[in-house]
Coordinates of C-alpha atoms and ligand atoms in Angstrom, one line a residue:
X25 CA -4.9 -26.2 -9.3
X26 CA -1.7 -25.3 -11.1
X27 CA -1.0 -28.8 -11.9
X28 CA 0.0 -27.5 -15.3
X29 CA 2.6 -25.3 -14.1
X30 CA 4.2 -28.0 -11.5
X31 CA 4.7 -30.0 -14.4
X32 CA 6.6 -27.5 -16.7
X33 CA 8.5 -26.5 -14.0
X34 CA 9.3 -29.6 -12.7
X35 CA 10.2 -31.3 -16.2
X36 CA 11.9 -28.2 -17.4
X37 CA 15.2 -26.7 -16.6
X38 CA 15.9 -23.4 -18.9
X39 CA 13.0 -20.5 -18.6
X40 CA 12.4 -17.5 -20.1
X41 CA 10.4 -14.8 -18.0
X42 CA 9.2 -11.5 -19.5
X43 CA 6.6 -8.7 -19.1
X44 CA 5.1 -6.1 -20.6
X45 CA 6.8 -2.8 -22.5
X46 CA 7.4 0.3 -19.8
X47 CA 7.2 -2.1 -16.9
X48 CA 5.8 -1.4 -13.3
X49 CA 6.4 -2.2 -10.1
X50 CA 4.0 -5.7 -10.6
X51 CA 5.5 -6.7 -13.6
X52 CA 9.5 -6.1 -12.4
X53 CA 8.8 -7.7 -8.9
X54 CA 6.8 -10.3 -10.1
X55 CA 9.3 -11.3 -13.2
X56 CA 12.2 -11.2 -10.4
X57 CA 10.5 -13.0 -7.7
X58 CA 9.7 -15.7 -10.5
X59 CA 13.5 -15.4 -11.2
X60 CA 14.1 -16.1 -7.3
X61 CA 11.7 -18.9 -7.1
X62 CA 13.1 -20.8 -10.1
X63 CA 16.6 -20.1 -9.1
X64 CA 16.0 -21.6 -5.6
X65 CA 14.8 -24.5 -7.5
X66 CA 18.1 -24.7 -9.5
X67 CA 16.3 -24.1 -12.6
X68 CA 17.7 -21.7 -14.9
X69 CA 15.6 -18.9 -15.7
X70 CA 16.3 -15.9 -17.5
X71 CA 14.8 -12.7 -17.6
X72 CA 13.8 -10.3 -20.7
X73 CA 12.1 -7.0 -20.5
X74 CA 11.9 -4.5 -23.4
X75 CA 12.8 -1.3 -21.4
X76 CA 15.1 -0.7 -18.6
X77 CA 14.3 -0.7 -15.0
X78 CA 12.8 2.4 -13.8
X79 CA 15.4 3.8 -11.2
X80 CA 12.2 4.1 -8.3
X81 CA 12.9 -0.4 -8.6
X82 CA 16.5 -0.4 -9.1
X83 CA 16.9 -1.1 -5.4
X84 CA 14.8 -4.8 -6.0
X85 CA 17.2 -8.0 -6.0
X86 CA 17.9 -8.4 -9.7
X87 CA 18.9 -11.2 -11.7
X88 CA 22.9 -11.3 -12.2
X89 CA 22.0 -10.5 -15.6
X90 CA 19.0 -9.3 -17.4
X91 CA 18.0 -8.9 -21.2
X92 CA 17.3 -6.1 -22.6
X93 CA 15.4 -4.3 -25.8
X94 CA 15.2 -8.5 -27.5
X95 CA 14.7 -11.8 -25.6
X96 CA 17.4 -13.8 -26.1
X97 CA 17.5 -16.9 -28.9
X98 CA 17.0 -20.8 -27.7
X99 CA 14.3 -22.7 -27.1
X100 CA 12.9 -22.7 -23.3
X101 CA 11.1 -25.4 -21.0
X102 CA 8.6 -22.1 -20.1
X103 CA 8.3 -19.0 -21.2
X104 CA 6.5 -17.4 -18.3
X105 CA 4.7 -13.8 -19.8
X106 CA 3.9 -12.4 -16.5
X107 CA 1.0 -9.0 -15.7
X108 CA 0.8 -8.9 -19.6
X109 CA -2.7 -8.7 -21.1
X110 CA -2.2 -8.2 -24.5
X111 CA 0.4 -10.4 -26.3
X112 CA 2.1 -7.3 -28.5
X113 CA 2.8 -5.2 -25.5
X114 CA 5.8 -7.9 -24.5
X115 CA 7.6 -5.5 -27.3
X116 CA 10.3 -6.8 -29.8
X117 CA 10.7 -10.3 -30.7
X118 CA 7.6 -11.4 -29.3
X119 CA 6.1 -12.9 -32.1
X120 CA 9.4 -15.1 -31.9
X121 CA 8.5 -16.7 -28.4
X122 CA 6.0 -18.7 -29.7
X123 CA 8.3 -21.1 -31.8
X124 CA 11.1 -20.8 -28.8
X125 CA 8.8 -22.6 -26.0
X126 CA 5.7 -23.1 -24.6
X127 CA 4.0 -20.1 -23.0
X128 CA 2.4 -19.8 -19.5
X129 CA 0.3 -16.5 -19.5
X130 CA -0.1 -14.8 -15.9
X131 CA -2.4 -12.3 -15.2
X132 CA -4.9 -9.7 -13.8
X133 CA -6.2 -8.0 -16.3
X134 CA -10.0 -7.8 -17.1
X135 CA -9.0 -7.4 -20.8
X136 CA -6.5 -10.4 -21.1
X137 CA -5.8 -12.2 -24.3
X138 CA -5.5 -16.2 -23.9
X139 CA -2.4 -16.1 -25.9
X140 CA -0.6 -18.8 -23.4
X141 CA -0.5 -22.7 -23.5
X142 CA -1.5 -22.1 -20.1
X143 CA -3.9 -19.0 -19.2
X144 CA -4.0 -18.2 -15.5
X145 CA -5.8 -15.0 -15.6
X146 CA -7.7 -13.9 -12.5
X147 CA -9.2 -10.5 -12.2
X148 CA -10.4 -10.4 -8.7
X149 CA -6.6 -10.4 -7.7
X150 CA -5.4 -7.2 -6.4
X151 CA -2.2 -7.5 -9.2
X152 CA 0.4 -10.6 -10.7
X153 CA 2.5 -10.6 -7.9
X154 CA -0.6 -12.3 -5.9
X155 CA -1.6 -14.8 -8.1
X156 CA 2.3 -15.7 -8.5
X157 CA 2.2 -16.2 -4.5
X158 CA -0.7 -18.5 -4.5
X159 CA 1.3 -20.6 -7.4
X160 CA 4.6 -20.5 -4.9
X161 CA 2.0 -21.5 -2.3
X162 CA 0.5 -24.6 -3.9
X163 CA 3.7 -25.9 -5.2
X164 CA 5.3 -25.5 -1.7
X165 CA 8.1 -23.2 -3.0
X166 CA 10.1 -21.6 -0.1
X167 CA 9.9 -17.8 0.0
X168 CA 13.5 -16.0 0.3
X169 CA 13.9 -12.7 0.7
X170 CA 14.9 -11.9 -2.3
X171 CA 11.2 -13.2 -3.7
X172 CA 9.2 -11.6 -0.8
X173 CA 10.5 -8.2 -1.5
X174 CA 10.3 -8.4 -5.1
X175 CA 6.6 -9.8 -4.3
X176 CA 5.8 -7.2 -1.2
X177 CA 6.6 -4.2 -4.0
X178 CA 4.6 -6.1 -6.7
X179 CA 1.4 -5.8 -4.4
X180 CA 2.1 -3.0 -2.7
X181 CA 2.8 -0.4 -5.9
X182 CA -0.4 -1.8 -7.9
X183 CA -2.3 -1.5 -5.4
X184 CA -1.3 2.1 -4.9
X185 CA -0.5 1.3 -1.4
X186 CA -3.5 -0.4 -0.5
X187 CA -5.5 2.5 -1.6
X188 CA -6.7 1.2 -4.9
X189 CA -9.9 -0.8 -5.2
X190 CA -8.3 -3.6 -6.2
X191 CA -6.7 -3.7 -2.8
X192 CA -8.6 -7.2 -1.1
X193 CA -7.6 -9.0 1.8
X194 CA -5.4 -11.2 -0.2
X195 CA -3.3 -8.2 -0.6
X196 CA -2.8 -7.6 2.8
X197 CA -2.6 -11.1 4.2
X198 CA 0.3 -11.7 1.3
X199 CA 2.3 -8.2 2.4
X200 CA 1.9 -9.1 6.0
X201 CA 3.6 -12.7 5.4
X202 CA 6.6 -11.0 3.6
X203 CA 7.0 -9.4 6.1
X204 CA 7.8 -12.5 7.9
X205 CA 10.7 -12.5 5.5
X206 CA 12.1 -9.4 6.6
X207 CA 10.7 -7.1 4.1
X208 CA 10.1 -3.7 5.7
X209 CA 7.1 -1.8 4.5
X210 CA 8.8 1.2 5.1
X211 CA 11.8 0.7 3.4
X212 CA 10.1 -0.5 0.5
X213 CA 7.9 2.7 0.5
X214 CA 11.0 4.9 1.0
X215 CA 13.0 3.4 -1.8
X216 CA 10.0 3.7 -4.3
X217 CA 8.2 7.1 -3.3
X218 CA 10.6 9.3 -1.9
X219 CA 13.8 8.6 -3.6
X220 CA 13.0 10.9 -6.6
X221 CA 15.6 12.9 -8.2
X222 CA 15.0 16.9 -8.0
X223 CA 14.3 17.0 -11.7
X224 CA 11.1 15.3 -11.0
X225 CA 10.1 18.0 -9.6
X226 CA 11.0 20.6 -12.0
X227 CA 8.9 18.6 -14.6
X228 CA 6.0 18.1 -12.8
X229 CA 6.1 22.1 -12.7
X230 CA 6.0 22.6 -16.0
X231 CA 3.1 19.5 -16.5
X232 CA 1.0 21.5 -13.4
X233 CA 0.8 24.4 -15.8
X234 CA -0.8 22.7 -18.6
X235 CA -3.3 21.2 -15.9
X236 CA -6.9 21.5 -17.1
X237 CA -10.6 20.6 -15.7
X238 CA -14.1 19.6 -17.5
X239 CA -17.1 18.4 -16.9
X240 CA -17.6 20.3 -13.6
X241 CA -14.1 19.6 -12.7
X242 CA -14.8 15.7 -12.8
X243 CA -12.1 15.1 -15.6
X244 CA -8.3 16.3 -15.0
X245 CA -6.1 16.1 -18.0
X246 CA -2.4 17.6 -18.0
X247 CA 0.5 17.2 -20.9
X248 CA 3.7 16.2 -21.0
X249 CA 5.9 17.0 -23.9
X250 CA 9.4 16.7 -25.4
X251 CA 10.2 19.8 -25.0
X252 CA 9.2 19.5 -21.2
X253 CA 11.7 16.2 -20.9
X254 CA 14.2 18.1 -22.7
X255 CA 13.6 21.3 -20.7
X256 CA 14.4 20.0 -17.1
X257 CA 16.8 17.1 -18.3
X258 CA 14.1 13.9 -17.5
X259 CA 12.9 11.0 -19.0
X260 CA 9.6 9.1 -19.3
X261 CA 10.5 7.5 -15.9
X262 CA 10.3 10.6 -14.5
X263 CA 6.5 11.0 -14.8
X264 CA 5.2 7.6 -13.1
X265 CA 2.6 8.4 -10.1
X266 CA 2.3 12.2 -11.9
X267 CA -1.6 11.0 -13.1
X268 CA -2.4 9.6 -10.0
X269 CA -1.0 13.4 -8.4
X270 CA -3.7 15.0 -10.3
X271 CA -6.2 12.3 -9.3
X272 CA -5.9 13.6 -6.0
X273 CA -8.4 16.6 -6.3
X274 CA -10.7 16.6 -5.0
X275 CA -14.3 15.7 -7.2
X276 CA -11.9 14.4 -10.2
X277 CA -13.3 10.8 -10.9
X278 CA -11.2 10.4 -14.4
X279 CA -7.2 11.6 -14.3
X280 CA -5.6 12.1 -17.7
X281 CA -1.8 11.9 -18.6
X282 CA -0.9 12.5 -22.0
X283 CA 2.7 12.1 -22.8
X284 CA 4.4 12.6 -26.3
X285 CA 6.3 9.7 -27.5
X286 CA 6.6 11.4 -31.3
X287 CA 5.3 14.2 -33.4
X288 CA 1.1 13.9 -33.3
X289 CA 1.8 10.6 -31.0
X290 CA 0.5 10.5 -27.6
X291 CA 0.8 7.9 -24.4
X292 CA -2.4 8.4 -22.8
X293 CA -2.5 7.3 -19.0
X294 CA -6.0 7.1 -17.2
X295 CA -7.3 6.2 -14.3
X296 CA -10.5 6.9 -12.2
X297 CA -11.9 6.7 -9.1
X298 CA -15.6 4.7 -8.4
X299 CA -17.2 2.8 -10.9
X300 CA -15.7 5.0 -14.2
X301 CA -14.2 2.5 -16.5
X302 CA -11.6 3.9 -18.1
X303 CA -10.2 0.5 -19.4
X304 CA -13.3 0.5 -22.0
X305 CA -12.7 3.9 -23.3
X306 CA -8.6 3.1 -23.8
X307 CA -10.1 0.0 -25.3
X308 CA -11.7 2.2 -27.9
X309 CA -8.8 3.8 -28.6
X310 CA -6.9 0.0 -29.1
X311 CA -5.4 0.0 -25.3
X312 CA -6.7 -1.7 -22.3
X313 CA -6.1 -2.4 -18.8
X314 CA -8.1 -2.4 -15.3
X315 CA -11.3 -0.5 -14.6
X316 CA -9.8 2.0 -12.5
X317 CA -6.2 2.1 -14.3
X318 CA -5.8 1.9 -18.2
X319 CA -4.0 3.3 -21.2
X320 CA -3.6 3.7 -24.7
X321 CA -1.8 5.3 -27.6
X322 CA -3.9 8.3 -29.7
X323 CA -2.0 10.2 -33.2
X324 CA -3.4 13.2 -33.8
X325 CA -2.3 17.2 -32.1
X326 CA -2.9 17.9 -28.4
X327 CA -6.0 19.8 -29.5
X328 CA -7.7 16.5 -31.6
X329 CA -6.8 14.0 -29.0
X330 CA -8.6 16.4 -26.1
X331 CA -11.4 16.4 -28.0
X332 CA -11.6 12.9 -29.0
X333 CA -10.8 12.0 -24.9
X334 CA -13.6 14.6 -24.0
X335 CA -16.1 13.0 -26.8
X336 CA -15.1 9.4 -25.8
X337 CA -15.8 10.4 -21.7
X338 CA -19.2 12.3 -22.3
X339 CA -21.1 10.1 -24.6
X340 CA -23.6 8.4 -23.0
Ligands
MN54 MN1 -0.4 -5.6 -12.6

């Protein structure tokens, strides 16, 4: 197992490790944990993400320096594409990575694409940062710090602190062994859910107001616009865990977050609670994702994309 890997990495020097566009707390800690574990190697890695570091993981050990909005040019021993299931969503440039090295695809998703040399896609694990353990595992590579706390948060936010249903004993077991490392759970947990600036706040305010129910109150849906952002001086950022908030009531099994990127454009977030599959109807609409957690991007106004949601969730 992994004997693919152990050979790129230990024939290679220079690596490239990226992730998906708007990146979580998997993707970040488990790009910067693969940064750790290379670096203790003395390898060289580098690491590109399209968008900036949400300020809830700014407090994560970092690489000295990190690429931004295009990966950089060269040709790589690796490129290591890390909690990213569909090839397009590593963002700009990522048709280029193909001719710059080979890549090793890394994954949980149900509705990965093979679109690595190397495809190690497991959907019974809780999120990327576990499957990246059990490669550190088999290839013996020592655990710092600064890879169990970037691993611990990997786990520990896609999971939604252990209360997902992708939460499995692995997940545990893994957390409890960083701790060994001296990650503390509750520092972690401090720095990435109560550490929000007071604008947060103000917008999820304004998004409460445009909270609405159907189906009986199964299906929660709220809307955040520009004019919201620009209102109470936030950013996208601002609005992570807001769709898992409205999850929270009680007899809601699907929780809906539209955001507007652009005129008649809309981020939907979804996710559910039992056996709703949300990642099949954002797969309808050209996203994807996890059972329980998915996305997608709809055009049309507010009013056509509730319809369309509602249409796409009722149909038997
Ligand atoms: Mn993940």
């Amino acid at each position: 197992m992994f004997r693919k890997i152990k050979q790129i990495i230990d024939g290679g020097n220079k690596f490239l490790i990226t992730t998906h566009i708007d990146p979580d707390g998997d993707a970040i800690g488990s790009c910067f944990s693969l940064y750790w574990a290379l670096d203790g190697l003395q390898k060289n890695p580098f690491v590109y993400m399209r968008d900036r570091v949400p300020y809830m993981y700014e407090f994560l050990p970092k690489p000295t320096q990190l690429f931004y909005n295009e990966p950089p040019d060269g040709t790589y021993d690796g490129i290591f594409i890390l909690d990213c299931g569909n090839f397009f969503r590593v963002g700009n440039g990522h048709e280029r990575l193909k001719s710059q090295g080979p890549i090793i695809n890394i994954d949980h998703h149900a509705t990965s694409e093979k679109f690595g040399i190397i495809n190690i896609i497991n959907q019974n694990s809780s999120s990327t940062g576990e499957i990246l353990y059990n490669i550190y595992d088999a290839l013996m590579i020592p655990i710092s710090y600064n890879i169990a706390v970037n691993l611990y948060t990997a786990i520990f936010t896609d999971t939604g602190s252990f209360r997902y249903p992708n939460t499995n004993s692995e997940a545990f077991l893994i957390c409890e062994k960083m701790t060994k490392f001296g990650v503390s759970p509750a520092h972690v947990a401090q720095m990435v859910y109560e550490n929000h600036p007071k604008e947060r706040f103000v917008l999820l305010g304004e998004v409460l107001s445009s909270l609405e129910t159907y189906e009986n109150d199964t299906i929660a849906l709220a809307v955040v616009t520009k004019e919201m952002f620009h209102k109470t001086n936030t950013a996208k950022e601002y609005t992570e865990g807001f769709v898992e908030f409205i999850k929270e009531i009680r007899g809601v099994n699907v929780a809906i977050l539209m955001k507007e990127l652009s005129d008649n454009q809309y981020k939907i977030s979804m996710r559910s609670k039992g056996d709703t599959d949300v990642a099949l109807i954002c797969n309808h609409f050209g996203g994807g994702g996890h059972r329980n957690a998915a996305g997608c991007t709809i055009n049309g106004s507010i009013i056509q994309i509730k319809d369309r949601l509602k249409e796409a969730l009722t149909k038997p």
